[in-house]
Coordinates of C-alpha atoms in Angstrom, one line a residue:
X1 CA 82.0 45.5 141.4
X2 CA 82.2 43.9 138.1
X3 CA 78.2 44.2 137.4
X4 CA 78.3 47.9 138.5
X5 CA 81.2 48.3 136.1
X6 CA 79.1 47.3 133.5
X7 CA 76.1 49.3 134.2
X8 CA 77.9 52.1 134.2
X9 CA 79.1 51.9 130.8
X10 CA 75.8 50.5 129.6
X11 CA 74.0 53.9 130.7
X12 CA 76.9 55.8 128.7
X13 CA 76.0 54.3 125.7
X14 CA 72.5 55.1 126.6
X15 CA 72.0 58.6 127.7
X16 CA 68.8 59.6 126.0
X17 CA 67.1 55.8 127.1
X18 CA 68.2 56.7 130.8
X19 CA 66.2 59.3 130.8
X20 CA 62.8 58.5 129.5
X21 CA 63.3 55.2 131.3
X22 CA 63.3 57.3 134.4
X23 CA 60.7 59.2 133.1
X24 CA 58.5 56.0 132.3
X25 CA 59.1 54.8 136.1
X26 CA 58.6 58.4 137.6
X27 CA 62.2 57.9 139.6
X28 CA 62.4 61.4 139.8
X29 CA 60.5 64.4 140.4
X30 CA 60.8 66.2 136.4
X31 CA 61.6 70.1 137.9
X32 CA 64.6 68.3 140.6
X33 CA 66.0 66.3 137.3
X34 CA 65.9 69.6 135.0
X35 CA 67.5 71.3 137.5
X36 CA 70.3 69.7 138.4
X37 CA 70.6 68.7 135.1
X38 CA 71.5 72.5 134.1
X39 CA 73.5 72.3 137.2
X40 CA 75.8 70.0 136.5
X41 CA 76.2 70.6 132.6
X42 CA 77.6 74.5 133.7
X43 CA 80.1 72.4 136.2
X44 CA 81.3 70.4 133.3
X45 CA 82.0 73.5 130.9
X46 CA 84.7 74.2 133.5
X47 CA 86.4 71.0 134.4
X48 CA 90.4 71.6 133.2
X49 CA 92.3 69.2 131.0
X50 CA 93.3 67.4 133.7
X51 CA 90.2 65.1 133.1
X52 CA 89.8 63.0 130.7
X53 CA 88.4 64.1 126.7
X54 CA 85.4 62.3 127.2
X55 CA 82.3 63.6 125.4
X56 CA 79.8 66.0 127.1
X57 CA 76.8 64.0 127.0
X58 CA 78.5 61.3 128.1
X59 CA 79.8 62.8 131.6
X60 CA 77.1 64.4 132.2
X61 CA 74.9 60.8 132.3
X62 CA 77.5 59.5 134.1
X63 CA 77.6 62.3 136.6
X64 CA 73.8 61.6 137.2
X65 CA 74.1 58.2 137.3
X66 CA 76.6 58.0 139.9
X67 CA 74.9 60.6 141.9
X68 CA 71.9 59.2 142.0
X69 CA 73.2 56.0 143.5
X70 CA 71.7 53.8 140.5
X71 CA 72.0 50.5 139.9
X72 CA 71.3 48.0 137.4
X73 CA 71.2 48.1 133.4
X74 CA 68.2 50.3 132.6
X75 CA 67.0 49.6 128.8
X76 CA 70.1 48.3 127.5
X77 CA 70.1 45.0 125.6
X78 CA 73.5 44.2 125.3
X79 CA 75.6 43.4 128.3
X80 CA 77.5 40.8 127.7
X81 CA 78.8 42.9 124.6
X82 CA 80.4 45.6 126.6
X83 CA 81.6 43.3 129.3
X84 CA 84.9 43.4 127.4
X85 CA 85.3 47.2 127.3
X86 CA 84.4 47.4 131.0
X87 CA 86.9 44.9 132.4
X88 CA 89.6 47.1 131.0
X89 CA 88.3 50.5 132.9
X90 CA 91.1 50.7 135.6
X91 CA 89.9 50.0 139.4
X92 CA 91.7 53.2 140.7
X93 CA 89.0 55.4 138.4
X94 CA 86.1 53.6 140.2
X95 CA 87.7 54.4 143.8
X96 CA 88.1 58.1 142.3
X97 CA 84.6 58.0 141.6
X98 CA 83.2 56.7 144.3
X99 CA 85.5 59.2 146.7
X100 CA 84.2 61.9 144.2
X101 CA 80.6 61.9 145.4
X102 CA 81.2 60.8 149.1
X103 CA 79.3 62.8 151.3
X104 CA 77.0 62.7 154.9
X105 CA 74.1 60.1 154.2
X106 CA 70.5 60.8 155.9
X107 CA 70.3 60.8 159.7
X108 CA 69.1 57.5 161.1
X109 CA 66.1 57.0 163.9
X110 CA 67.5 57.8 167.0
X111 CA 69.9 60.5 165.3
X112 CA 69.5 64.4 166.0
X113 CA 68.1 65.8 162.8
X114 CA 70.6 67.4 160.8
X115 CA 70.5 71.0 159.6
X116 CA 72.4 72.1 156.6
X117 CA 72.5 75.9 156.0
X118 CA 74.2 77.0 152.7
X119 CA 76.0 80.9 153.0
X120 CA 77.6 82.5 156.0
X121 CA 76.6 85.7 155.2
X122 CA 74.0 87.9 157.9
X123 CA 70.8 85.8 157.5
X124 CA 73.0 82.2 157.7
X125 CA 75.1 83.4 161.1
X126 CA 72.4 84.6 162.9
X127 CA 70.4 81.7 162.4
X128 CA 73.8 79.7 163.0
X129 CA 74.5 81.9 166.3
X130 CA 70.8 80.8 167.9
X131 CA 70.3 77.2 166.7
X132 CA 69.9 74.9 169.2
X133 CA 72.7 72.4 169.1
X134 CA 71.4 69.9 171.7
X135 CA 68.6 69.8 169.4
X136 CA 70.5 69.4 166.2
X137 CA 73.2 68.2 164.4
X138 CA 74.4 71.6 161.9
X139 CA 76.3 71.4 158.4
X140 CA 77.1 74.9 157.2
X141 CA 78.4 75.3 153.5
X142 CA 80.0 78.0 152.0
X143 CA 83.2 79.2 149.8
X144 CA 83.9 81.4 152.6
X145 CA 84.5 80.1 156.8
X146 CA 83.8 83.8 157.7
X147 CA 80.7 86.1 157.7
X148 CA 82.1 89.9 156.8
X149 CA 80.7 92.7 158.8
X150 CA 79.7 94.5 155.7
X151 CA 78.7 97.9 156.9
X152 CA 82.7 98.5 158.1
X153 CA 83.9 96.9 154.9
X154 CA 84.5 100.2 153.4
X155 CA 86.8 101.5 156.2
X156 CA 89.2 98.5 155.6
X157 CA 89.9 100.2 152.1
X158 CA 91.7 103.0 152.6
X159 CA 93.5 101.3 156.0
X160 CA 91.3 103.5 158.6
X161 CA 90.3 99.3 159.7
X162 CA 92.3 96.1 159.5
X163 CA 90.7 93.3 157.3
X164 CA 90.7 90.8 160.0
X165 CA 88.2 93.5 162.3
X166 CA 85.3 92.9 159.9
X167 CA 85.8 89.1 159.6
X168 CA 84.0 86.9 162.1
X169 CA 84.9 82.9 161.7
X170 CA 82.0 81.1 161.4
X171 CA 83.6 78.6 164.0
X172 CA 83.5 81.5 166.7
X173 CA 79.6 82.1 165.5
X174 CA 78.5 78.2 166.0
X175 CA 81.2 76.6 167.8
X176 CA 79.5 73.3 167.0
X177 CA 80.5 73.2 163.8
X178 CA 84.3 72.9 165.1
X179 CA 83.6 71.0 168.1
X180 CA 80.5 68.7 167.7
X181 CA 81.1 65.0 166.1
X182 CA 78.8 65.3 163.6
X183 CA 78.6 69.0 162.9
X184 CA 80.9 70.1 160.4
X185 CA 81.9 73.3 157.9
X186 CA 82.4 72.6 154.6
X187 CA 84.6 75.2 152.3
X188 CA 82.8 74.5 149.1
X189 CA 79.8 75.9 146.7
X190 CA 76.3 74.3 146.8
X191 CA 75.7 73.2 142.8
X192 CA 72.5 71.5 143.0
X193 CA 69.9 70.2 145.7
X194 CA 67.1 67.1 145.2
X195 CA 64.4 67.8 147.1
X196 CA 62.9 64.2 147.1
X197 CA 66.1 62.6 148.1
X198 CA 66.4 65.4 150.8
X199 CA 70.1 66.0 149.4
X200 CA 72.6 69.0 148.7
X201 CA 75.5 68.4 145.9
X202 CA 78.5 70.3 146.5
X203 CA 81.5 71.3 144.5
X204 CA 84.7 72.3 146.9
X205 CA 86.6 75.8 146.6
X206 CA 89.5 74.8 144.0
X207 CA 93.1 75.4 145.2
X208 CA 95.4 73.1 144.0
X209 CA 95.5 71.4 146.9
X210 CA 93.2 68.4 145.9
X211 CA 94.4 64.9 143.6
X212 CA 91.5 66.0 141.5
X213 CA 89.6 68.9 141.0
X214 CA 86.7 70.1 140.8
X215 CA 86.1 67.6 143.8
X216 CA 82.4 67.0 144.4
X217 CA 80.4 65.7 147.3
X218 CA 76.5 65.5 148.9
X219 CA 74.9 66.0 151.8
X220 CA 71.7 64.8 153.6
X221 CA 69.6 66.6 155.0
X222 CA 66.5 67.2 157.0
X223 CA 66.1 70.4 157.3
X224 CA 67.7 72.9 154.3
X225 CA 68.0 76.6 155.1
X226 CA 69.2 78.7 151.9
X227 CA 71.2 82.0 152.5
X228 CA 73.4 82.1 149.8
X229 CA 73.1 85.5 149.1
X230 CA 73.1 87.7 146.1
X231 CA 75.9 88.9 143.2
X232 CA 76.4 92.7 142.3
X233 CA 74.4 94.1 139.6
X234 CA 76.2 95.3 136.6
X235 CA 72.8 95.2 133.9
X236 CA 74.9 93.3 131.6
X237 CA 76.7 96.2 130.8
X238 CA 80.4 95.5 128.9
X239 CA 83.4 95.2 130.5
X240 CA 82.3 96.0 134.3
X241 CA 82.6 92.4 135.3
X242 CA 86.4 92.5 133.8
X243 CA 87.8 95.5 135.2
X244 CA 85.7 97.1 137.7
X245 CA 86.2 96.2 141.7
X246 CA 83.2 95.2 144.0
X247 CA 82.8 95.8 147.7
X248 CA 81.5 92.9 148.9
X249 CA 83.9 90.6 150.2
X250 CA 87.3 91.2 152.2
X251 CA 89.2 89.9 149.2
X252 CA 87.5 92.8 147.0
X253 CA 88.2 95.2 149.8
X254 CA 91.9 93.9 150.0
X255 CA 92.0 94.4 146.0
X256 CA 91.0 98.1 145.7
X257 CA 93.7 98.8 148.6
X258 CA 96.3 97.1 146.8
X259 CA 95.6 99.1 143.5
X260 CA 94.6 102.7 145.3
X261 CA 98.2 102.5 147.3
X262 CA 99.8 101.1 143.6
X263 CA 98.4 103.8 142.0
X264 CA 100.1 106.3 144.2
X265 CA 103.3 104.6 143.7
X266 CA 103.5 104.7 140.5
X267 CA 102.2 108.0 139.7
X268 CA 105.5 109.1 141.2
X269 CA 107.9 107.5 139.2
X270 CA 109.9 109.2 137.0
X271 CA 108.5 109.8 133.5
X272 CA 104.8 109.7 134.0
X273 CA 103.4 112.4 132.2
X274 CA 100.6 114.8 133.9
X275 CA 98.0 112.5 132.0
X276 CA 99.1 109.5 133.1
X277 CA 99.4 110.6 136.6
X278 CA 95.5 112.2 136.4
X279 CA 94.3 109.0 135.2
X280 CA 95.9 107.0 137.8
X281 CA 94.9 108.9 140.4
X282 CA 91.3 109.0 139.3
X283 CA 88.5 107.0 141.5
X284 CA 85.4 106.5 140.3
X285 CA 82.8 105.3 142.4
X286 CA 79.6 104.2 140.3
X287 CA 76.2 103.8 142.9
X288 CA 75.1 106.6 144.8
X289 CA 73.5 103.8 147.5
X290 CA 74.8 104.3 151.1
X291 CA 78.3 101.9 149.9
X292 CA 79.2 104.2 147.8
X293 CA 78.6 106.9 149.5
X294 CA 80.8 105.7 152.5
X295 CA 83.4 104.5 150.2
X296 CA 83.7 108.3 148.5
X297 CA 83.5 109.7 152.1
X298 CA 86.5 107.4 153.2
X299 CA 88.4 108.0 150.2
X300 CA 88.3 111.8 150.7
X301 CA 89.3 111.4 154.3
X302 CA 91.5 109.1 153.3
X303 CA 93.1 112.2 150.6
X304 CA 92.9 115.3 152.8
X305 CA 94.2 113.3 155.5
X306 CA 96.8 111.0 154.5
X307 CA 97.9 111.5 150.8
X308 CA 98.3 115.4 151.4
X309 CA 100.9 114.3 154.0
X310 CA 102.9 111.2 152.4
X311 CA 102.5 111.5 149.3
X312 CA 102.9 115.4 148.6
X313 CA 104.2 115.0 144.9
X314 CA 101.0 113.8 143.8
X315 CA 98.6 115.0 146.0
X316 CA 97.3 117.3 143.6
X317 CA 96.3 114.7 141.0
X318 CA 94.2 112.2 143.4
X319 CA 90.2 112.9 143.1
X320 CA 87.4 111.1 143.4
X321 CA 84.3 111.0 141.4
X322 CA 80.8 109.5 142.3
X323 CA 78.6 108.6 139.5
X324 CA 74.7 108.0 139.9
X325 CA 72.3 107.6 137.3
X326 CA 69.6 109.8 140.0
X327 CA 69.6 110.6 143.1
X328 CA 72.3 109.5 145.8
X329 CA 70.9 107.6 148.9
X330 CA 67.5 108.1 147.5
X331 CA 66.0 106.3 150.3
X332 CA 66.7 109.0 153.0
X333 CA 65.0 111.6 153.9
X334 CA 65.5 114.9 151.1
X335 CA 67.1 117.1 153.6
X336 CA 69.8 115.0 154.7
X337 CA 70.4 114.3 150.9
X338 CA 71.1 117.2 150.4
X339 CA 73.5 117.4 153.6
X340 CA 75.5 114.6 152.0
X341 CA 75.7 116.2 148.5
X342 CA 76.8 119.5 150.0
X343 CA 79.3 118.0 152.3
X344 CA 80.8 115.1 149.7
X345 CA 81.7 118.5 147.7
X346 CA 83.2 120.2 150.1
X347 CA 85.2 117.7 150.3
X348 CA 86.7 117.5 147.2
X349 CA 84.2 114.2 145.7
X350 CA 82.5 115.3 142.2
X351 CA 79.3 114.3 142.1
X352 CA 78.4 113.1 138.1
X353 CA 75.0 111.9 137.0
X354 CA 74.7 109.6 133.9
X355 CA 74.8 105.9 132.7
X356 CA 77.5 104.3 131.8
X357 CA 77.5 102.4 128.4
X358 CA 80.4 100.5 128.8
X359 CA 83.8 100.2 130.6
X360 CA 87.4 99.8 129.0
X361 CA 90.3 99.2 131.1
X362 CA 91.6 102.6 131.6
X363 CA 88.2 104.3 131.0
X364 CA 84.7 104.1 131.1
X365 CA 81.5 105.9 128.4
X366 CA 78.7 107.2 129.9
X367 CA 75.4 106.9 127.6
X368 CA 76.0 110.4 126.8
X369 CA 79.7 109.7 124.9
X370 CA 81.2 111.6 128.0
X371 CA 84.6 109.7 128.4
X372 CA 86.1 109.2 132.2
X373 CA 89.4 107.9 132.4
X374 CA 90.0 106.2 135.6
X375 CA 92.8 104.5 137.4
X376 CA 90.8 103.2 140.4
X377 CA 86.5 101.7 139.0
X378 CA 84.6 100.5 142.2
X379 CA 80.7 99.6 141.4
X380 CA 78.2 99.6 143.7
X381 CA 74.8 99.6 142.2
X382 CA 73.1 97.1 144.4
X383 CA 72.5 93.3 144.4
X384 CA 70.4 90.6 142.0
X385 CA 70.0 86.7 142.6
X386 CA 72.8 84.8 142.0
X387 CA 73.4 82.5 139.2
X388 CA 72.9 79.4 141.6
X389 CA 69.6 81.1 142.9
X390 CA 68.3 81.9 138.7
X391 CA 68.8 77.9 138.4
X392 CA 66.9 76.5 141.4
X393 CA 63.5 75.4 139.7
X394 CA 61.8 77.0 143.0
X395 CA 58.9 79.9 142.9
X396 CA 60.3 82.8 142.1
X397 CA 59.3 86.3 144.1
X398 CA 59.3 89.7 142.0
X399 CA 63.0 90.4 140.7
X400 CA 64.2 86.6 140.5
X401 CA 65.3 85.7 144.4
X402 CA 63.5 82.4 145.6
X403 CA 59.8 82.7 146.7
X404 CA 58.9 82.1 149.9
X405 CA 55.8 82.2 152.3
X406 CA 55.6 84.4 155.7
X407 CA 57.7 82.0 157.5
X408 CA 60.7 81.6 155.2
X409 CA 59.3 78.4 154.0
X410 CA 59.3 77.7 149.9
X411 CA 56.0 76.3 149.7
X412 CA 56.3 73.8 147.2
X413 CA 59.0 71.7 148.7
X414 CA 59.4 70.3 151.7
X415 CA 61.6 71.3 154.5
X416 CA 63.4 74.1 152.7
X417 CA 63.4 77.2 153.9
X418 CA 64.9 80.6 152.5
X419 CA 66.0 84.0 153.7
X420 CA 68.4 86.4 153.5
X421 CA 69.3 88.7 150.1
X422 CA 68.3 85.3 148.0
X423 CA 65.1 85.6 149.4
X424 CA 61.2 87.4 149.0
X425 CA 58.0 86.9 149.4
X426 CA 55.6 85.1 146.6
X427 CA 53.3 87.9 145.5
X428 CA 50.2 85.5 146.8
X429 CA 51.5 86.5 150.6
X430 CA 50.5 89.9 149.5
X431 CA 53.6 91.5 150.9
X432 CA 56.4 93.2 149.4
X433 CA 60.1 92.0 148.4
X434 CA 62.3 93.4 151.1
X435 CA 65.0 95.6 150.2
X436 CA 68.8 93.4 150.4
X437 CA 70.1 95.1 153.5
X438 CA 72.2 93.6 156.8
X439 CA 69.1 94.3 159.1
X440 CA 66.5 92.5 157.1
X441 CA 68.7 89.5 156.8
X442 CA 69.5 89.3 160.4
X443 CA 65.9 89.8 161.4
X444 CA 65.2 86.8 159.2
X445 CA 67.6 84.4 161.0
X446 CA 66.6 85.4 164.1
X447 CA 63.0 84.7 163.6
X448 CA 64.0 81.3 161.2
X449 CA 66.2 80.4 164.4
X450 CA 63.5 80.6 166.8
X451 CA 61.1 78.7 164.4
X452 CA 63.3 76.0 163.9
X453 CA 64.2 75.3 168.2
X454 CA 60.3 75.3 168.6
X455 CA 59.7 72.9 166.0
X456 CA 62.6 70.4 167.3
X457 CA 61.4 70.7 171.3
X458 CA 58.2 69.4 169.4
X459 CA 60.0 66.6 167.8
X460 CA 59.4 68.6 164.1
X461 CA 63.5 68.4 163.3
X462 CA 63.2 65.3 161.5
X463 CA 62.6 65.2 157.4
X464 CA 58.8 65.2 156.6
X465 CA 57.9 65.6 160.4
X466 CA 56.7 69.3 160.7
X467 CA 53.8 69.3 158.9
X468 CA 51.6 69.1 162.2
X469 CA 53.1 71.5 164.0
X470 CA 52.0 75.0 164.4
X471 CA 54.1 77.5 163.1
X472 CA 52.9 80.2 165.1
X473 CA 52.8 84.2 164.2
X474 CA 54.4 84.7 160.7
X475 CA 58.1 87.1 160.0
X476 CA 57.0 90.8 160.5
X477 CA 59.2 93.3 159.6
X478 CA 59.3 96.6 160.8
X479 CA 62.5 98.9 159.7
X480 CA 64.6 100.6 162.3
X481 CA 66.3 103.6 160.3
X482 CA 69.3 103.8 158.1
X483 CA 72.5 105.3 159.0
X484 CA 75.5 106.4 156.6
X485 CA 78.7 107.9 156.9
X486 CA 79.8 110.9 154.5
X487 CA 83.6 111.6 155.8
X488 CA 85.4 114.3 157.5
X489 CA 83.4 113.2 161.1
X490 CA 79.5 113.2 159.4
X491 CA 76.8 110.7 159.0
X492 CA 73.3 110.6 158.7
X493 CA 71.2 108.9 160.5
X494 CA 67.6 108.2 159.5
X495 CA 65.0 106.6 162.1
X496 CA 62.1 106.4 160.0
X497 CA 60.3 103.7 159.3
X498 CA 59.5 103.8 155.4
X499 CA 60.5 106.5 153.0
X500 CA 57.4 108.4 153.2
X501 CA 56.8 108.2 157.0
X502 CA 57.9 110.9 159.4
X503 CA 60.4 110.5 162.0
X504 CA 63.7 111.8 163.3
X505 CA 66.6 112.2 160.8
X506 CA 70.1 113.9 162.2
X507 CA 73.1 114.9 160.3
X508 CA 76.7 116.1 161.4
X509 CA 79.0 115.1 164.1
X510 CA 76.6 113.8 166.4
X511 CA 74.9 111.2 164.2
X512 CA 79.1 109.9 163.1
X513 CA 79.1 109.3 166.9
X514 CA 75.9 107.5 166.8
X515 CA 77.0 105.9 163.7
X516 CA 79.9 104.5 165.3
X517 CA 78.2 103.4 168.5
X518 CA 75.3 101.3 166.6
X519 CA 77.7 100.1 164.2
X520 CA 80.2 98.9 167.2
X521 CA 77.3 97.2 169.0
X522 CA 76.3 95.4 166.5
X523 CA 79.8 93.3 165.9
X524 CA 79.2 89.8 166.7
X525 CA 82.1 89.0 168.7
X526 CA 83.8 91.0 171.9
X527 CA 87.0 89.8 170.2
X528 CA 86.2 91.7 166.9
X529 CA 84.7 94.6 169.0
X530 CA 88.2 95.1 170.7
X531 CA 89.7 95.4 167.2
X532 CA 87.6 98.1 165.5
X533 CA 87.7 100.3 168.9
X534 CA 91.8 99.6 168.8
X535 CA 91.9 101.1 165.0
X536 CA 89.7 103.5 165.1
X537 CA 91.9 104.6 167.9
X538 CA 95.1 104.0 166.4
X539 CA 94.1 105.7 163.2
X540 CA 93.4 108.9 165.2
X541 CA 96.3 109.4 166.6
X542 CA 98.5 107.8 164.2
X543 CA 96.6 108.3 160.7
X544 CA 96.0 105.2 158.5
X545 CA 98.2 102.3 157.4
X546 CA 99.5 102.3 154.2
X547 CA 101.6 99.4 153.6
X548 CA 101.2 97.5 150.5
X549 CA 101.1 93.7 151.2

């Protein structure tokens, strides 16, 4: 204990010589180091004061030092000199330490491989759902234990769904991970991965809950499947990040309800002047994609229906107004664009194109000057690689998400594989990046899934042990249609395969009810399937919920 005491502080006092001592031996692979390097300096920027005032450099050599596992007294001369300062270093920090970075070490011979799968989002369950288990011991990480059913997300809004319809637990998706001795979920956020050491480092959800926060940990693996995602795209533009809402998660969803039902609260109070009560009332909707385009066609239901009747000294002042910088749902078919653009109107959405410059918090510039006040900002303007995904020193496809080949493999590592929104194909495979939708990350998983229980019947599941095995045909994708809903009882539906290939497109009453059956199909769970059908029911007869909570 004592000597690694004194290592420890020896390597503090010699950050920069740790490093090209490392260097000199070739401990590490140089892109792995850089990277979690980066990594681990952007976790340090937002450790509280609860830690102690140490200097940056410093923490950061220590936080690779410990991680790393590394003993001895690399390039230091003088030992015996800081043998003094060590001995006074309390034994309860080195327990705190040493719990800091516990983790699940690398399986052992006779062990069922272990996959770890980072995100629960449509590319990670549905490989989840289909792995093997007798094959393989699974580790799924994430900041969230649920996968959100994101074409319904909208609906939970405005109350036509409950929250709890469009969450499945990832326990009820694999229940291995709840039931299995050494399957596991973990609530935290992947921070860095060493692909030599075949590890993940992981920094849990802060709460409060923990003696000491942020509390880290790392875990082995053999086989690394990376769905983490993507963020929303805002283009760097000022303020959106600050005061707009996203619609991407059940908290964001549970957000823009709490403020749409304040808004209509307050509006009414005694006092507010016709101003006030016009901004207040205002939505503003920014992506013309098919989110926003449901959202709109929810809110307006959500107006004609519900306001108008319990709310009737406002009603008046709620609107909605879609902004796109061209053309709404721009990858359907040009006659049911024009369907949705005559319909939204009808129903009271105005339909605005421009940019917007920047947002304040009551209102937002377009690149023309034009000023909107708003009391309600949802964006929706699509999806870009995550932070976590930009600092991955990995092959990059066309627009930043992490390269891969034809079968969701990133070629220049081993035994990591990628899919999902983070994901696209290196421009060498000749193919393009496919768009960030639900069906192309499910498709992924499902083939990854199958890919992964044929490697492990032919004893492949191990680290470093696949490289004989024949992969078989490579991830073909072929697109099944696009369907969105508009309000008042519409949709679209639009079965063709690309944007300039013919096929079937429907609009009106009879694609909402095949909207609604696809849609109700496709819920994972029979549990979950029960829910939706019950509120779209109740809503029907009874109109929507609107109880703030």
């Amino acid at each position: 204990m004592a000597l690694a005491r004194i290592a420890r502080s020896n390597l503090r006092k010699s950050g920069g010589a740790f490093r090209s001592y490392a260097h000199e031996n070739n401990m590490f692979n140089e892109r792995t180091y850089t990277t979690k390097c980066s990594l681990l300096s952007n976790l340090d920027s937002k450790l509280d004061g609860n830690f102690s005032q140490i200097s940056r450099s410093k923490e950061q050599n220590y936080m690779n030092f410990s991680m790393r596992g590394i003993a001895g007294t690399p390039y230091n001369q003088h030992a015996s000199a800081n043998a003094q300062r060590v001995e006074e270093e309390s034994e309860s920090e080195l327990e705190d330490d040493q719990i800091r970075y516990a983790g699940l070490e690398a399986t052992k011979p006779g062990e069922k491989p272990r996959v770890v799968v980072l995100g629960t989002g449509w590319a990670a369950c549905r490989f989840l759902k289909g792995l093997d288990t007798k094959i393989y011991d699974v580790v799924c990480i994430s900041p969230r234990n649920h996968m959100v059913f994101t074409p319904l997300l909208a609906s939970t809004c405005v109350g036509t769904l409950e929250f709890r319809s469009v969450a499945e637990p990832v326990g009820r998706i694999q229940d291995a991970v709840a039931k299995d001795p050494n399957s596991y979920f973990f609530l935290a956020s992947c921070t860095g991965i060493d692909t030599n050491k075949h590890e993940v480092y992981c920094e849990v959800v802060p709460n409060g809950g923990l003696s000491r926060e942020p509390y880290q940990f790392k875990v082995a693996y053999d086989k690394l499947v990376i769905a983490a995602g993507a963020e929303p795209l805002t283009f760097g533009i000022k303020g959106v990040k600050e005061h707009a809402f996203f619609l991407r998660e059940v908290n964001h969803a549970q957000e823009i309800r709490k403020r749409l039902l304040l808004n209509l609260m307050l509006s009414e109070n005694p006092g507010t002047s016709e101003e006030e009560k016009k901004r207040l009332l205002h939505c503003v909707v920014i992506g013309g994609g098919p989110t926003g385009v449901e959202f709109s066609g929810e809110l307006s239901d959500f107006i004609m229906n519900d306001v108008c009747e319990r709310y009737t000294h406002v009603k008046d002042y709620i609107h909605v107004t879609l902004i796109e910088a061209n053309e709404i749902l721009s990858s359907f078919d040009v006659s049911l664009r024009q369907y949705a653009i005559k319909h939204l109107t009808k129903s009271g959405v105005h339909l605005l194109r421009g940019v917007v410059k920047e947002v304040h918090p009551q209102k937002l510039i377009l690149s023309d000057g034009t000023e909107v006040p708003y009391g309600l900002l949802v964006w929706s303007t699509g999806v870009g690689p995550s932070e976590f995904v930009k600092k991955l020193n990995f092959p990059s496809s066309p627009g930043g998400r992490i390269g891969v080949d034809q079968w969701m493999r990133v070629p220049s590592v081993e035994d990591v594989f990628a899919l999902g929104d983070c994901a696209g194909f290196l421009e060498q495979t000749g193919r393009p990046v496919l768009p960030a939708l639900a069906q192309v990350a499910e498709r992924q998983g499902k083939f990854l899934v199958e890919l992964f229980n044929k490697i492990g019947k032919q004893n492949g599941g191990k680290a470093l042990s696949a490289n004989a095995i024949q992969l078989g045909d490579p991830f073909v994708y072929k697109h099944l249609g696009s369907m969105a809903s508009v309000g008042g009882y519409k949709a679209l539906v639009d079965l063709r395969q690309s944007k300039d290939a013919k096929g079937l497109s429907l609009a009106g009453f009879l694609s909402w009810l095949i909207w609604r059956s696809a849609y109700l199909t496709r819920v994972l769970s029979w549990r979950n399937r029960f829910y939706v059908a019950v509120n779209w029911g109740t809503t029907f007869v009874f109109g929507r919920d609107n109880t703030r909570i």
